[in-house]
Short mmCIF file of C-alpha atoms and ligand atoms in Angstrom, two decimals:
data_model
loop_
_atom_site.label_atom_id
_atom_site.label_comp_id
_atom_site.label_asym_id
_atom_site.label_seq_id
_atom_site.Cartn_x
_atom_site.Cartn_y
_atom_site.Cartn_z
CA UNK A 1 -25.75 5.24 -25.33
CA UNK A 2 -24.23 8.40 -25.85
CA UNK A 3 -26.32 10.80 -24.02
CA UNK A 4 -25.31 12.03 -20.47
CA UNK A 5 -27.68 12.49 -18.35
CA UNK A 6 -27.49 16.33 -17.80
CA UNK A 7 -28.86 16.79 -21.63
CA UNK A 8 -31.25 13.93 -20.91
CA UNK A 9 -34.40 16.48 -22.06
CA UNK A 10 -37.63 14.85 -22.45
CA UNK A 11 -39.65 17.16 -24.28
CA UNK A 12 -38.88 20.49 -26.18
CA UNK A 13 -40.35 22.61 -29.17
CA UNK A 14 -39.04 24.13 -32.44
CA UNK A 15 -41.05 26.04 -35.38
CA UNK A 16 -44.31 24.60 -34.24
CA UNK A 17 -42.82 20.74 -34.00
CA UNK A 18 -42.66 19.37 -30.73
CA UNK A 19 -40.07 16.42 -29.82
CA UNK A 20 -40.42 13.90 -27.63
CA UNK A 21 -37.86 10.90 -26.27
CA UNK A 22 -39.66 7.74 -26.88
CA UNK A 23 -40.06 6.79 -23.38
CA UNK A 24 -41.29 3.39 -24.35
CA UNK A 25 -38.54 2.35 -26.14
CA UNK A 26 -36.12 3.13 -23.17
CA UNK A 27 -34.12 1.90 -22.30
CA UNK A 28 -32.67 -0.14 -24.78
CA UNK A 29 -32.92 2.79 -27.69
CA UNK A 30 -33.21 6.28 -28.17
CA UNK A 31 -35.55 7.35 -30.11
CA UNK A 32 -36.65 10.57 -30.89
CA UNK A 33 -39.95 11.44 -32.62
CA UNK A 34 -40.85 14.82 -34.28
CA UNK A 35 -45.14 15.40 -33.52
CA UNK A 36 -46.28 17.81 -36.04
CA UNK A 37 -49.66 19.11 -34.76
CA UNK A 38 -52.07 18.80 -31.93
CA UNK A 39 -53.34 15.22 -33.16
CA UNK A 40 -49.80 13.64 -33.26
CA UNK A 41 -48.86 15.51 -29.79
CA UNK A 42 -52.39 14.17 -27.92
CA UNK A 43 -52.06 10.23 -29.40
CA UNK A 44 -47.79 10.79 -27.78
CA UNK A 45 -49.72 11.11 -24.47
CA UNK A 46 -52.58 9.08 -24.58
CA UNK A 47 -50.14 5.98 -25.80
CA UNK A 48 -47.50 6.82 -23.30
CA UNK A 49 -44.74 7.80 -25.64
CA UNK A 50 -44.17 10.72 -23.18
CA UNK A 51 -45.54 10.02 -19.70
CA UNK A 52 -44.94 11.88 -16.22
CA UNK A 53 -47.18 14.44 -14.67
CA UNK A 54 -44.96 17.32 -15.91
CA UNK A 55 -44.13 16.04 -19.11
CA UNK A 56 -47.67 15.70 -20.15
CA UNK A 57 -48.33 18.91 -19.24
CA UNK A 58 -45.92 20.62 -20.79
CA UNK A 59 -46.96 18.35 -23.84
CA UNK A 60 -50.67 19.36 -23.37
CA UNK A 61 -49.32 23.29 -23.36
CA UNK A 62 -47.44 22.82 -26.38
CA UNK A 63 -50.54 20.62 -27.74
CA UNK A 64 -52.74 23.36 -27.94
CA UNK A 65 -50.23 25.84 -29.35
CA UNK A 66 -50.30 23.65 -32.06
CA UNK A 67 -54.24 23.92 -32.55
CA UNK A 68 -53.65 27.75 -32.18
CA UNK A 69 -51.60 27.51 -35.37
CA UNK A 70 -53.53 24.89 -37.36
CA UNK A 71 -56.54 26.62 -36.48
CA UNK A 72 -58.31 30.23 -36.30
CA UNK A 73 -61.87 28.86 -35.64
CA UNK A 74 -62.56 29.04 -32.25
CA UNK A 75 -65.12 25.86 -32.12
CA UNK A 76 -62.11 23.94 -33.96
CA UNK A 77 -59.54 25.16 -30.80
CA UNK A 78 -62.04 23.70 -28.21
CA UNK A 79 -62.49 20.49 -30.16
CA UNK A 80 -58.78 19.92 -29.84
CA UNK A 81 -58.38 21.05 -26.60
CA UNK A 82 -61.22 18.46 -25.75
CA UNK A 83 -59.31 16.09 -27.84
CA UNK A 84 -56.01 17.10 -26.09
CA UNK A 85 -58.11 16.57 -22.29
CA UNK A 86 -59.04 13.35 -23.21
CA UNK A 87 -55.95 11.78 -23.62
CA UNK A 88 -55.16 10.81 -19.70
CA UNK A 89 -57.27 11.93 -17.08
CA UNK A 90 -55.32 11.84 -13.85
CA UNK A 91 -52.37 14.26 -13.95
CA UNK A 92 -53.58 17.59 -12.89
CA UNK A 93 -50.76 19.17 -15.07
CA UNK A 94 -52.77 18.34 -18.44
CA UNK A 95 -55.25 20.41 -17.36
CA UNK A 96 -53.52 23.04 -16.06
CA UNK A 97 -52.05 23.79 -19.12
CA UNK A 98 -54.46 23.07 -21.39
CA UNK A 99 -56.67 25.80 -19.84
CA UNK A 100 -53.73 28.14 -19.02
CA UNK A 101 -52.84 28.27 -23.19
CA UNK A 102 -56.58 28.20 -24.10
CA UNK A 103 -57.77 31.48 -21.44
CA UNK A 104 -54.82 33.51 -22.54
CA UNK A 105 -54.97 33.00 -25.72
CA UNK A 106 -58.57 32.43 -26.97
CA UNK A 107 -59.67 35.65 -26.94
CA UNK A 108 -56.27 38.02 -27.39
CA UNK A 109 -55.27 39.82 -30.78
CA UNK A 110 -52.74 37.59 -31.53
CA UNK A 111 -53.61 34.08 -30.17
CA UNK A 112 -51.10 31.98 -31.59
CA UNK A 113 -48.25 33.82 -30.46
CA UNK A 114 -49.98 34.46 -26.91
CA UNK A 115 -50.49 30.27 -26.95
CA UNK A 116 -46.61 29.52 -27.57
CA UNK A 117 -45.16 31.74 -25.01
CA UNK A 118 -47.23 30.47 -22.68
CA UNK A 119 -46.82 26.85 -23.09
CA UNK A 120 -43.21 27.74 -23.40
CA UNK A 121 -43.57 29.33 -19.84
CA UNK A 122 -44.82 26.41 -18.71
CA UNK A 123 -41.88 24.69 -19.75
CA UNK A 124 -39.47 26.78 -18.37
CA UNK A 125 -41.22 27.54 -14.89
CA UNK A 126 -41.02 23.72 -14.80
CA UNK A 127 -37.20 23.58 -14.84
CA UNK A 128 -37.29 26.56 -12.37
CA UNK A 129 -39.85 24.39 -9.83
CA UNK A 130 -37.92 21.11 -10.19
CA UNK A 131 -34.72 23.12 -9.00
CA UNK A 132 -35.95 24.90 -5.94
CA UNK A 133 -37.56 21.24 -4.94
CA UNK A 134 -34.68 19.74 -5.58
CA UNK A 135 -32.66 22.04 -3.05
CA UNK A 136 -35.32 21.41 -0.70
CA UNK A 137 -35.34 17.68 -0.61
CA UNK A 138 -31.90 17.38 -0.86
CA UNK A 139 -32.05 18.91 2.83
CA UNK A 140 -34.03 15.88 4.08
CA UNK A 141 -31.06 13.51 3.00
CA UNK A 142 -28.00 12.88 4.92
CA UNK A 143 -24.79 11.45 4.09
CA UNK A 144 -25.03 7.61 3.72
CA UNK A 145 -28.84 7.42 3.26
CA UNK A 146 -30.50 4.83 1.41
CA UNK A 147 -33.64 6.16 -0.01
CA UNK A 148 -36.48 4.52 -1.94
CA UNK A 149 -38.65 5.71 -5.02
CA UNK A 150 -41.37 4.55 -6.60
CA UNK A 151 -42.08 5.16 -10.71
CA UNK A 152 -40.18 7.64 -12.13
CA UNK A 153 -40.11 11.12 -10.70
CA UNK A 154 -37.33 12.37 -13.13
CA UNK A 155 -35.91 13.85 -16.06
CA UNK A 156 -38.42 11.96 -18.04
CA UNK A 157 -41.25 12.61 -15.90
CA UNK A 158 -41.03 16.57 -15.16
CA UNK A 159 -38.57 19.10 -17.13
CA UNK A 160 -35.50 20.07 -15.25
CA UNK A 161 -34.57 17.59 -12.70
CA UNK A 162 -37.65 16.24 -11.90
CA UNK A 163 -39.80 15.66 -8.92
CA UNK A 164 -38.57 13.18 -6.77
CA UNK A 165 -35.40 12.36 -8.27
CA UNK A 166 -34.68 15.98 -8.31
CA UNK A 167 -33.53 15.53 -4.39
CA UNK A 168 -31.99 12.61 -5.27
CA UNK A 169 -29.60 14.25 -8.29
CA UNK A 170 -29.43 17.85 -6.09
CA UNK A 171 -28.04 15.57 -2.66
CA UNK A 172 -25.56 13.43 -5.90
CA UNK A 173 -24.28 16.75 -6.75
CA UNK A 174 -23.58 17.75 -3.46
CA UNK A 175 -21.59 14.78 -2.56
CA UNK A 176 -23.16 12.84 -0.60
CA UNK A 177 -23.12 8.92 -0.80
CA UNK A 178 -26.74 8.09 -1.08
CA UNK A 179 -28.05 4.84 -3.01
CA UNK A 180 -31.18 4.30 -4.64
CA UNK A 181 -33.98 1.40 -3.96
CA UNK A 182 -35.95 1.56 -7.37
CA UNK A 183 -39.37 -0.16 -7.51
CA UNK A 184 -39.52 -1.74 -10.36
CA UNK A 185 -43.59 -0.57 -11.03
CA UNK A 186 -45.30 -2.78 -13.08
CA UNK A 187 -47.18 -3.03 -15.08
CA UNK A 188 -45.43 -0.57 -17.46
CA UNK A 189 -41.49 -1.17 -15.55
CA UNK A 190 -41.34 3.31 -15.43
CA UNK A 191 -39.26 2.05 -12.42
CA UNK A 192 -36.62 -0.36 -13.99
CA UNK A 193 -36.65 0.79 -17.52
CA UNK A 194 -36.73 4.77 -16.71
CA UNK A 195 -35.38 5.50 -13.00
CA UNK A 196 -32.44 2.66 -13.56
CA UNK A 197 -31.79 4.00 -16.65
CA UNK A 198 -31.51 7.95 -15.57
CA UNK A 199 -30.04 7.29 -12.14
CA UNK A 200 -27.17 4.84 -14.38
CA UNK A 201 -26.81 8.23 -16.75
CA UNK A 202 -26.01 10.39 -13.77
CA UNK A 203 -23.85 7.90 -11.82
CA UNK A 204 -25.97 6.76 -8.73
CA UNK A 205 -25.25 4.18 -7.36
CA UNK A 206 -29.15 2.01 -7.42
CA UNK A 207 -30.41 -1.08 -7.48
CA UNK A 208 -33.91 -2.79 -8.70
CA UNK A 209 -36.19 -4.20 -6.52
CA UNK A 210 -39.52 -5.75 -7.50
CA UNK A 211 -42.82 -4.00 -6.55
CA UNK A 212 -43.66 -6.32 -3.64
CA UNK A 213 -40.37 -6.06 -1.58
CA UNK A 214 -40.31 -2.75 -0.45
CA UNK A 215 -41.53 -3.88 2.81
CA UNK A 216 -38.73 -6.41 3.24
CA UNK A 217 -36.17 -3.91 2.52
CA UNK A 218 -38.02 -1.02 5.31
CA UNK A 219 -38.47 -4.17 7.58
CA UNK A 220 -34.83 -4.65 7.78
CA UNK A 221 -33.46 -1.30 8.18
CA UNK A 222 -32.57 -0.70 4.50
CA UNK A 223 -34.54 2.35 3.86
CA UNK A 224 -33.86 5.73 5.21
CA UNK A 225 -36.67 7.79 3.46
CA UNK A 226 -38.85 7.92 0.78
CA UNK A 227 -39.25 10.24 -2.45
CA UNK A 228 -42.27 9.98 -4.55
CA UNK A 229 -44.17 12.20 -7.17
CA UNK A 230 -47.66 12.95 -7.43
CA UNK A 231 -50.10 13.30 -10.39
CA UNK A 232 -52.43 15.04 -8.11
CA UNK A 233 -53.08 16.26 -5.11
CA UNK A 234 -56.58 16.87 -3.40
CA UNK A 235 -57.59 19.95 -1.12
CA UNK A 236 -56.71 17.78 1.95
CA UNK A 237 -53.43 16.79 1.20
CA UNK A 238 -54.77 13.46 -0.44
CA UNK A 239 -52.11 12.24 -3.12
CA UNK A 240 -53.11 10.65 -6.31
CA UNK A 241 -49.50 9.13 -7.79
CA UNK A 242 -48.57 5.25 -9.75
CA UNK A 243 -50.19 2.69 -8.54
CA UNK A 244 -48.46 1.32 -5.50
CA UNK A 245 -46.94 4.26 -3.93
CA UNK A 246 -50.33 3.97 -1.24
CA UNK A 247 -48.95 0.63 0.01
CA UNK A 248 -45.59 2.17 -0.20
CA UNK A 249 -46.73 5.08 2.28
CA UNK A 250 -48.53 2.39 4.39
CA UNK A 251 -45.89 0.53 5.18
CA UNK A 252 -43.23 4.03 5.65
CA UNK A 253 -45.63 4.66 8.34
CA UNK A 254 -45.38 0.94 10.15
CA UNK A 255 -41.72 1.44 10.11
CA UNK A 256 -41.52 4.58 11.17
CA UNK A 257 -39.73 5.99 7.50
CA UNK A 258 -40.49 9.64 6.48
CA UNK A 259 -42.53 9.84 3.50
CA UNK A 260 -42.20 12.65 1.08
CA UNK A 261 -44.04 13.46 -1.91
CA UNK A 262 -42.65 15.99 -4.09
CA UNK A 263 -44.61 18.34 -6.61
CA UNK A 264 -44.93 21.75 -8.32
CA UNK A 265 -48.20 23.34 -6.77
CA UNK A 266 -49.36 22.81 -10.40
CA UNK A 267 -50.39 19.50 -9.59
CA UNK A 268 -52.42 21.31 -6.85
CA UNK A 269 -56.16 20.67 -7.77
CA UNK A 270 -58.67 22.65 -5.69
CA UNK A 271 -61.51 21.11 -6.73
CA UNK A 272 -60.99 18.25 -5.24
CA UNK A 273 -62.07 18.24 -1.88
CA UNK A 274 -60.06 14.83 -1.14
CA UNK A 275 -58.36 11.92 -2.87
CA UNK A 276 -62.30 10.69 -3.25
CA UNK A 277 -62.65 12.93 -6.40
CA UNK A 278 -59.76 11.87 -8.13
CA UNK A 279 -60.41 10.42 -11.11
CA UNK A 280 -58.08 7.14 -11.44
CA UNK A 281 -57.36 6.63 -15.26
CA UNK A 282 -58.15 2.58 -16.37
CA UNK A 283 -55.67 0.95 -18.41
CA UNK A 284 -55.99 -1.90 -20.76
CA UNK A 285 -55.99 -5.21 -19.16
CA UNK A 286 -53.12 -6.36 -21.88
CA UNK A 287 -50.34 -4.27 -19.61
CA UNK A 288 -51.15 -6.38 -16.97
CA UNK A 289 -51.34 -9.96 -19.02
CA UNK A 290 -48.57 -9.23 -21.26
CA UNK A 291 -44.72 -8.07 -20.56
CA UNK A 292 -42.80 -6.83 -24.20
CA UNK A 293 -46.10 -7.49 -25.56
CA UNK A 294 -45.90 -11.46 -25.09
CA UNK A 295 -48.45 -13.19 -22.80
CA UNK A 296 -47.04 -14.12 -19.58
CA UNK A 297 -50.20 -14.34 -17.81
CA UNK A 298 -53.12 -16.97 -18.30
CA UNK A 299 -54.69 -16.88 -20.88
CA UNK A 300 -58.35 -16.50 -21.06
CA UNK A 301 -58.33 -14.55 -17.12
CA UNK A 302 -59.06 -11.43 -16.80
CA UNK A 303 -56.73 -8.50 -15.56
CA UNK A 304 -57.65 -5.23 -13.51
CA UNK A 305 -55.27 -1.90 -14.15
CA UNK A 306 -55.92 1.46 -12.23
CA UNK A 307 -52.97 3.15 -13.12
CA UNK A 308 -52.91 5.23 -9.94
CA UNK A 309 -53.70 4.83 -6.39
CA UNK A 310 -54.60 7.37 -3.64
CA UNK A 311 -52.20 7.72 -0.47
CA UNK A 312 -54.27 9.39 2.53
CA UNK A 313 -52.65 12.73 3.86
CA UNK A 314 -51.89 11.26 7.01
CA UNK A 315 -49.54 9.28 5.33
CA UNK A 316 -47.26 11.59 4.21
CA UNK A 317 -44.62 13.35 5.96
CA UNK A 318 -44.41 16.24 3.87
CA UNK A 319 -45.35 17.45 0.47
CA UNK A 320 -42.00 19.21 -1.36
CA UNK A 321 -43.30 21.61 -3.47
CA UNK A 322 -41.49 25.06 -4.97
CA UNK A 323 -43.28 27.39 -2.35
CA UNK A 324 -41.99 25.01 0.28
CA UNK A 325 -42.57 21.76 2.17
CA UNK A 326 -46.51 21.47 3.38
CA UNK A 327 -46.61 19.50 6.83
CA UNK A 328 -49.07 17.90 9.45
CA UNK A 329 -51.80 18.41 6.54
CA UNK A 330 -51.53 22.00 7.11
CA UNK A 331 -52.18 22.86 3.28
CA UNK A 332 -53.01 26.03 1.92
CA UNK A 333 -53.43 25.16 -1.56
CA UNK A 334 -54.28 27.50 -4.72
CA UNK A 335 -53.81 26.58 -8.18
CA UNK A 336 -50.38 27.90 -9.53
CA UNK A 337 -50.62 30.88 -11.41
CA UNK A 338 -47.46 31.66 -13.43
CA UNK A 339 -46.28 35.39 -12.62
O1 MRU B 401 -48.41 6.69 -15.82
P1 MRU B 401 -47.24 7.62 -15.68
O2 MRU B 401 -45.93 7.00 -16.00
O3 MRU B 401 -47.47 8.92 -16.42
O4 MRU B 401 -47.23 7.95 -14.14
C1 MRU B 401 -46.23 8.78 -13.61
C2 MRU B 401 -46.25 8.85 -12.15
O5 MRU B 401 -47.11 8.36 -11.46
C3 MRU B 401 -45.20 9.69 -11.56
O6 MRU B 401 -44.80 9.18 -10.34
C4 MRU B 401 -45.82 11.08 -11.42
O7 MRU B 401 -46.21 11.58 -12.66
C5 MRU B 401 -45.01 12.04 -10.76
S1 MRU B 401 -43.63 12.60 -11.68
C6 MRU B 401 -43.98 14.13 -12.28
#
């Protein structure tokens, strides 16, 4: 596959079209598709062509530019943007942008205009965030470390370098020797089809591991600290991310293994008073009974698939974020603004 990791750019915008990698055909092919308004953008996220916290929001952002240009009806701009908010429920970045492009543009002179440089903004602060974090996490890691990560944090899943994985390139570039314990995250693999597949573009040295050994590997000294992203993240420090990365922080805990979660302050949500009011989106049982879309499971049982799990503040060692690393649950949290 001839693309290197450092152009590995999941989402991006030209004359109104917005392109996407097809994350669900990684990593075996490439594939780029070309969305050509708001309809084609929203079904990209709701069917997990594009997935990630940040990459859905920056989809959402550029999602509603698009409704700005199909549309100068106001009623016809909320409709999408309802359409656009119904796609996936649980990243707080969706929303963020959704509103951001819809306030500053609905009621301006020139509202189309207004609504593509802002969801290019969003875009580009994005890159900015996952650098800073990056620098910061990379602090946490010392020379030799093995580190774990759960889903995928990266390229794909925020623009720039990522969320978690941006530590994980920033501490590659630096020089250290560093390998990576990849969960392989069923049901949908973001783990070993994604992480593998961006941490083999950059060079770093990994290895797969399925979802329920992580606690062998901590149990025997493997694992020197943990990166993880977040979809959202309550008022007390409560951390909605892929289902798993709870049991994950659990066991961190037993064994005495820092446990850092690492987000923009976007993904901040101040309405929610704790992980409680979190909505957790359903998936269809089929992820779960099928793998490549062939039946692996019984057939005729039924399947349960929350796609996203709450980890309790006390869990975590620190939240990474571009304003700096929140500890001890100290969190003073306000939704981003952009300046
Ligand atoms: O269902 P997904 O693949 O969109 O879930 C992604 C995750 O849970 C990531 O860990 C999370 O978005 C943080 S990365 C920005």
């Amino acid at each position: 596959m001839k693309n290197k990791e450092k152009d590995i750019r999941a989402i991006w915008a030209e004359s109104e079209m917005v392109f996407i990698i097809d994350q669900s055909k990684l990593p075996h092919k490439l594939e780029i598709l070309s969305l050509k308004n708001y309809r084609e953008t929203a079904l990209a996220i709701k069917e997990m062509k594009l997935r990630g916290a940040g990459t859905i929001g920056i989809a959402a952002g550029f999602a509603m530019a698009q409704a700005f240009s199909e549309f100068s009806d106001i009623d016809k701009i909320q409709k999408a943007k309802n359409i656009i908010e119904d796609t996936r429920p649980t990243a707080q970045d969706l929303f963020y942008a959704t509103n951001l492009v819809y306030e500053r543009s609905k009621s301006c002179e020139n509202p189309k205009e207004v609504a593509w440089k802002t969801a290019y903004e969003i875009l580009k602060k994005d890159i900015e965030n996952s650098k800073i974090m990056g620098k910061l996490g990379a602090e946490l890691i010392k020379d030799g470390y093995n580190i774990l990560t759960h889903c995928n944090a990266g390229k794909l899943a925020i623009a720039g370098l990522g969320s978690a994985l941006a530590s994980i390139y920033t501490a590659h570039n630096q020089g250290k020797k560093i390998f990576v314990y990849v969960d392989e995250t069923r049901p949908r693999l973001q783990g070993s089809r994604l992480t593998a597949w961006e941490l083999s573009q950059a060079g770093i040295p990994h290895g797969i591991i399925v979802d329920n050994a992580a606690g062998y590997f901590m149990q025997n000294g493997k694992i020197d600290i943990v990166f993880v992203g977040a979809d959202r993240i309550a008022k007390n420090g409560d951390v909605a991310n892929k289902i798993g990365t709870y049991e994950k922080a659990v066991l961190a805990k037993e064994n005495n293994i820092p446990f850092y979660v690492v987000a923009p302050t976007s993904a901040f949500d101040a309405n929610c008073k704790t992980g409680n009011d979190i909505v957790i989106e359903e998936r269809s049982q089929d992820e779960v009974m099928k793998i490549n879309d062939k039946y692996v499971a019984n057939n005729g049982s039924k399947a349960f698939n929350p796609a996203f799990d709450i980890t309790p503040a006390r869990y975590i060692t620190g939240i990474i974020t571009e304003k700096g690393i929140f500890r001890n649950g100290k969190y003073k949290i306000k939704n981003r603004k952009l300046e």
